[in-house]
Amino acid sequence: MKDPEPGVVAETTRLRIREKRIEDAAAEYAWRKDPEVARYDATPPLILSYREFVQQFERDLRFANPARHAYAIETVEGEHIGALMYYNADHVSGTAEYGISIGPAESRGAGLGTEATIAFLRFAWRSLPLRRIYLHTLEWNERARRSFERAGFRQTKVVLRRNERFLRMEAKREWWLLWDSEGRFSEDAEGAPREREATTEG
């Protein structure tokens, strides 16, 4: 097995999760201006100019924030297809919120979001001071709910935000790792390839 590329924190047979680079800004700007992507993310389409977006993107890369960190999702061929992040991190309680977005329409519906989430959780439990990760997904988004359930999240309650109903879901380190050891997230169990070990660079 070859060594992981610099900045790669997790890798599967189809995907890599890596640190973001300034070159990622163009694709992310296009996705965030797309009304369809914004609808699934429960956010309005981006209204910043490209120049303003790049300046903000570069600031986020340069200045670390212990409460949040974003990563790029790319195929093993190097195609940038999405982003994921944790935010609202509380390192005292060991909790953080999770979000993921797959940009290109042709990359959705193929299990890549589930695969990326499983790979990220393996990395997070091993490398971050987190014991519980939670998320909010739109109640009507059945595909996202099923994806998160396959990745090991459980529904806990319904939350009303901005006149939208969200499902709050969470994963806890102890029982997630137990399920993983039992093969729940292996290729045979879920159809998502098991990640190859990778180390954080820098």
CSV table of C-alpha atoms in Angstrom, one decimal:
chain,number,residue,atom,x,y,z
A,1,MET,CA,0.0,0.0,0.0
A,2,LYS,CA,1.4,3.4,-0.9
A,3,ASP,CA,1.8,6.2,1.6
A,4,PRO,CA,-1.1,8.7,1.8
A,5,GLU,CA,-0.6,12.0,0.0
A,6,PRO,CA,0.2,15.1,2.1
A,7,GLY,CA,-2.9,16.5,3.8
A,8,VAL,CA,-5.0,13.3,3.3
A,9,VAL,CA,-6.7,12.3,6.6
A,10,ALA,CA,-8.7,9.4,5.4
A,11,GLU,CA,-8.9,7.3,2.2
A,12,THR,CA,-11.2,4.6,0.8
A,13,THR,CA,-11.1,2.7,-2.4
A,14,ARG,CA,-13.1,5.5,-4.1
A,15,LEU,CA,-12.5,8.7,-2.1
A,16,ARG,CA,-10.0,10.8,-0.2
A,17,ILE,CA,-10.7,13.2,2.6
A,18,ARG,CA,-8.1,15.9,2.6
A,19,GLU,CA,-7.3,19.4,3.9
A,20,LYS,CA,-8.7,22.1,1.7
A,21,ARG,CA,-6.6,24.1,-0.7
A,22,ILE,CA,-7.1,27.5,-2.3
A,23,GLU,CA,-7.6,25.7,-5.6
A,24,ASP,CA,-10.8,24.3,-4.2
A,25,ALA,CA,-12.5,27.7,-4.1
A,26,ALA,CA,-13.8,27.8,-7.6
A,27,ALA,CA,-15.7,24.6,-7.4
A,28,GLU,CA,-17.1,25.4,-4.0
A,29,TYR,CA,-18.2,28.8,-5.2
A,30,ALA,CA,-20.1,27.2,-8.1
A,31,TRP,CA,-21.8,24.6,-5.8
A,32,ARG,CA,-22.8,27.2,-3.2
A,33,LYS,CA,-24.4,29.4,-5.8
A,34,ASP,CA,-26.4,26.5,-7.2
A,35,PRO,CA,-30.0,26.7,-5.9
A,36,GLU,CA,-30.4,22.9,-5.8
A,37,VAL,CA,-27.3,22.4,-3.7
A,38,ALA,CA,-28.4,25.3,-1.4
A,39,ARG,CA,-31.9,23.7,-1.0
A,40,TYR,CA,-30.4,20.4,0.3
A,41,ASP,CA,-28.2,22.4,2.6
A,42,ALA,CA,-31.1,24.4,3.8
A,43,THR,CA,-29.3,27.7,3.0
A,44,PRO,CA,-29.9,30.4,0.5
A,45,PRO,CA,-27.7,30.4,-2.6
A,46,LEU,CA,-24.5,32.4,-2.1
A,47,ILE,CA,-24.7,36.0,-3.1
A,48,LEU,CA,-21.0,37.0,-2.5
A,49,SER,CA,-19.0,37.9,-5.5
A,50,TYR,CA,-16.3,35.4,-6.5
A,51,ARG,CA,-13.6,37.8,-5.3
A,52,GLU,CA,-15.2,38.2,-1.9
A,53,PHE,CA,-15.7,34.4,-1.6
A,54,VAL,CA,-12.1,33.7,-2.4
A,55,GLN,CA,-10.9,36.3,0.2
A,56,GLN,CA,-13.1,34.6,2.8
A,57,PHE,CA,-12.0,31.1,1.7
A,58,GLU,CA,-8.4,32.1,2.0
A,59,ARG,CA,-8.9,33.6,5.5
A,60,ASP,CA,-10.5,30.4,6.7
A,61,LEU,CA,-7.5,28.4,5.4
A,62,ARG,CA,-4.9,30.7,7.0
A,63,PHE,CA,-6.4,31.2,10.4
A,64,ALA,CA,-7.2,28.1,12.4
A,65,ASN,CA,-10.4,27.9,14.5
A,66,PRO,CA,-10.4,25.1,17.2
A,67,ALA,CA,-14.2,25.0,17.0
A,68,ARG,CA,-14.4,24.2,13.3
A,69,HIS,CA,-12.5,22.5,10.5
A,70,ALA,CA,-13.4,21.8,6.9
A,71,TYR,CA,-12.1,19.2,4.6
A,72,ALA,CA,-12.4,18.5,0.8
A,73,ILE,CA,-13.8,15.3,-0.6
A,74,GLU,CA,-12.2,14.1,-3.8
A,75,THR,CA,-12.2,10.9,-5.8
A,76,VAL,CA,-9.0,8.8,-5.9
A,77,GLU,CA,-8.5,10.2,-9.4
A,78,GLY,CA,-8.3,13.7,-7.9
A,79,GLU,CA,-11.7,15.1,-8.8
A,80,HIS,CA,-13.0,17.5,-6.2
A,81,ILE,CA,-16.6,16.5,-5.5
A,82,GLY,CA,-17.6,17.9,-2.1
A,83,ALA,CA,-16.8,19.1,1.3
A,84,LEU,CA,-17.4,18.1,4.9
A,85,MET,CA,-16.7,19.8,8.2
A,86,TYR,CA,-17.2,19.7,11.9
A,87,TYR,CA,-18.2,22.9,13.7
A,88,ASN,CA,-19.6,24.2,17.0
A,89,ALA,CA,-17.0,21.9,18.6
A,90,ASP,CA,-16.8,21.8,22.4
A,91,HIS,CA,-13.7,20.0,23.4
A,92,VAL,CA,-14.7,20.0,27.1
A,93,SER,CA,-17.9,18.0,26.5
A,94,GLY,CA,-16.3,16.3,23.4
A,95,THR,CA,-19.1,17.2,21.0
A,96,ALA,CA,-19.2,18.7,17.6
A,97,GLU,CA,-21.7,19.2,14.8
A,98,TYR,CA,-21.2,17.6,11.4
A,99,GLY,CA,-22.0,18.7,7.9
A,100,ILE,CA,-21.4,17.4,4.4
A,101,SER,CA,-22.2,18.5,0.9
A,102,ILE,CA,-21.7,16.7,-2.5
A,103,GLY,CA,-21.6,19.3,-5.3
A,104,PRO,CA,-21.8,17.7,-8.7
A,105,ALA,CA,-25.3,16.2,-9.5
A,106,GLU,CA,-23.6,13.2,-11.1
A,107,SER,CA,-21.8,12.3,-7.9
A,108,ARG,CA,-25.0,12.2,-5.8
A,109,GLY,CA,-27.0,9.0,-5.2
A,110,ALA,CA,-23.9,6.7,-5.5
A,111,GLY,CA,-23.2,6.2,-1.8
A,112,LEU,CA,-20.3,8.6,-1.8
A,113,GLY,CA,-21.7,10.7,1.0
A,114,THR,CA,-22.1,7.7,3.2
A,115,GLU,CA,-18.6,6.5,2.3
A,116,ALA,CA,-17.1,9.9,3.1
A,117,THR,CA,-19.0,10.1,6.4
A,118,ILE,CA,-17.8,6.7,7.5
A,119,ALA,CA,-14.2,7.5,6.6
A,120,PHE,CA,-14.4,10.8,8.4
A,121,LEU,CA,-15.8,9.3,11.6
A,122,ARG,CA,-13.1,6.7,11.7
A,123,PHE,CA,-10.6,9.5,11.5
A,124,ALA,CA,-12.4,11.7,14.0
A,125,TRP,CA,-12.7,9.0,16.7
A,126,ARG,CA,-9.0,8.2,16.3
A,127,SER,CA,-7.6,11.7,16.0
A,128,LEU,CA,-9.9,14.3,17.5
A,129,PRO,CA,-11.0,14.8,21.1
A,130,LEU,CA,-14.6,14.0,20.3
A,131,ARG,CA,-17.0,11.5,21.9
A,132,ARG,CA,-20.3,12.5,20.2
A,133,ILE,CA,-20.9,14.0,16.8
A,134,TYR,CA,-24.4,15.2,15.9
A,135,LEU,CA,-26.0,16.7,12.8
A,136,HIS,CA,-29.2,18.2,11.5
A,137,THR,CA,-30.8,17.1,8.2
A,138,LEU,CA,-34.0,18.3,6.7
A,139,GLU,CA,-36.9,16.1,7.6
A,140,TRP,CA,-38.1,15.7,4.0
A,141,ASN,CA,-34.7,14.6,2.8
A,142,GLU,CA,-35.2,10.9,3.0
A,143,ARG,CA,-32.0,10.1,1.0
A,144,ALA,CA,-29.8,12.1,3.4
A,145,ARG,CA,-31.5,10.5,6.4
A,146,ARG,CA,-30.9,7.0,5.1
A,147,SER,CA,-27.3,7.8,4.2
A,148,PHE,CA,-26.6,9.1,7.8
A,149,GLU,CA,-28.3,6.0,9.3
A,150,ARG,CA,-26.0,3.7,7.1
A,151,ALA,CA,-23.1,5.7,8.4
A,152,GLY,CA,-24.0,5.0,12.0
A,153,PHE,CA,-26.1,8.0,13.1
A,154,ARG,CA,-29.4,7.7,15.1
A,155,GLN,CA,-32.3,10.0,15.1
A,156,THR,CA,-32.9,11.8,18.5
A,157,LYS,CA,-35.5,14.5,17.9
A,158,VAL,CA,-37.1,16.9,15.5
A,159,VAL,CA,-35.9,20.5,15.6
A,160,LEU,CA,-37.6,23.6,14.1
A,161,ARG,CA,-35.1,26.1,12.5
A,162,ARG,CA,-36.0,28.9,10.1
A,163,ASN,CA,-39.5,27.5,9.6
A,164,GLU,CA,-38.0,24.2,8.5
A,165,ARG,CA,-38.2,20.8,10.3
A,166,PHE,CA,-34.9,19.1,10.8
A,167,LEU,CA,-34.0,15.7,12.2
A,168,ARG,CA,-31.3,15.8,14.8
A,169,MET,CA,-29.1,12.7,14.6
A,170,GLU,CA,-26.0,11.7,16.5
A,171,ALA,CA,-23.2,9.1,16.7
A,172,LYS,CA,-21.4,8.2,19.9
A,173,ARG,CA,-17.8,7.0,19.8
A,174,GLU,CA,-18.2,3.9,21.9
A,175,TRP,CA,-21.1,2.3,20.2
A,176,TRP,CA,-19.9,3.4,16.7
A,177,LEU,CA,-16.5,1.8,17.2
A,178,LEU,CA,-18.3,-1.4,18.5
A,179,TRP,CA,-20.4,-1.5,15.4
A,180,ASP,CA,-17.3,-1.0,13.2
A,181,SER,CA,-15.5,-3.8,15.0
A,182,GLU,CA,-18.5,-6.0,14.2
A,183,GLY,CA,-18.2,-5.2,10.5
A,184,ARG,CA,-21.3,-3.0,10.2
A,185,PHE,CA,-19.4,-0.5,8.0
A,186,SER,CA,-17.4,-2.9,6.0
A,187,GLU,CA,-17.9,-3.5,2.3
A,188,ASP,CA,-19.8,-6.7,2.8
A,189,ALA,CA,-22.2,-5.1,5.3
A,190,GLU,CA,-22.9,-1.8,3.7
A,191,GLY,CA,-21.6,-1.8,0.2
A,192,ALA,CA,-19.1,1.0,1.1
A,193,PRO,CA,-15.4,0.1,0.9
A,194,ARG,CA,-13.5,0.0,4.1
A,195,GLU,CA,-11.1,2.9,4.4
A,196,ARG,CA,-7.3,2.4,4.3
A,197,GLU,CA,-5.5,3.9,7.2
A,198,ALA,CA,-4.1,7.4,6.6
A,199,THR,CA,-2.2,9.9,8.8
A,200,THR,CA,-2.7,13.6,9.2
A,201,GLU,CA,0.1,15.7,7.7
A,202,GLY,CA,1.3,18.9,9.3
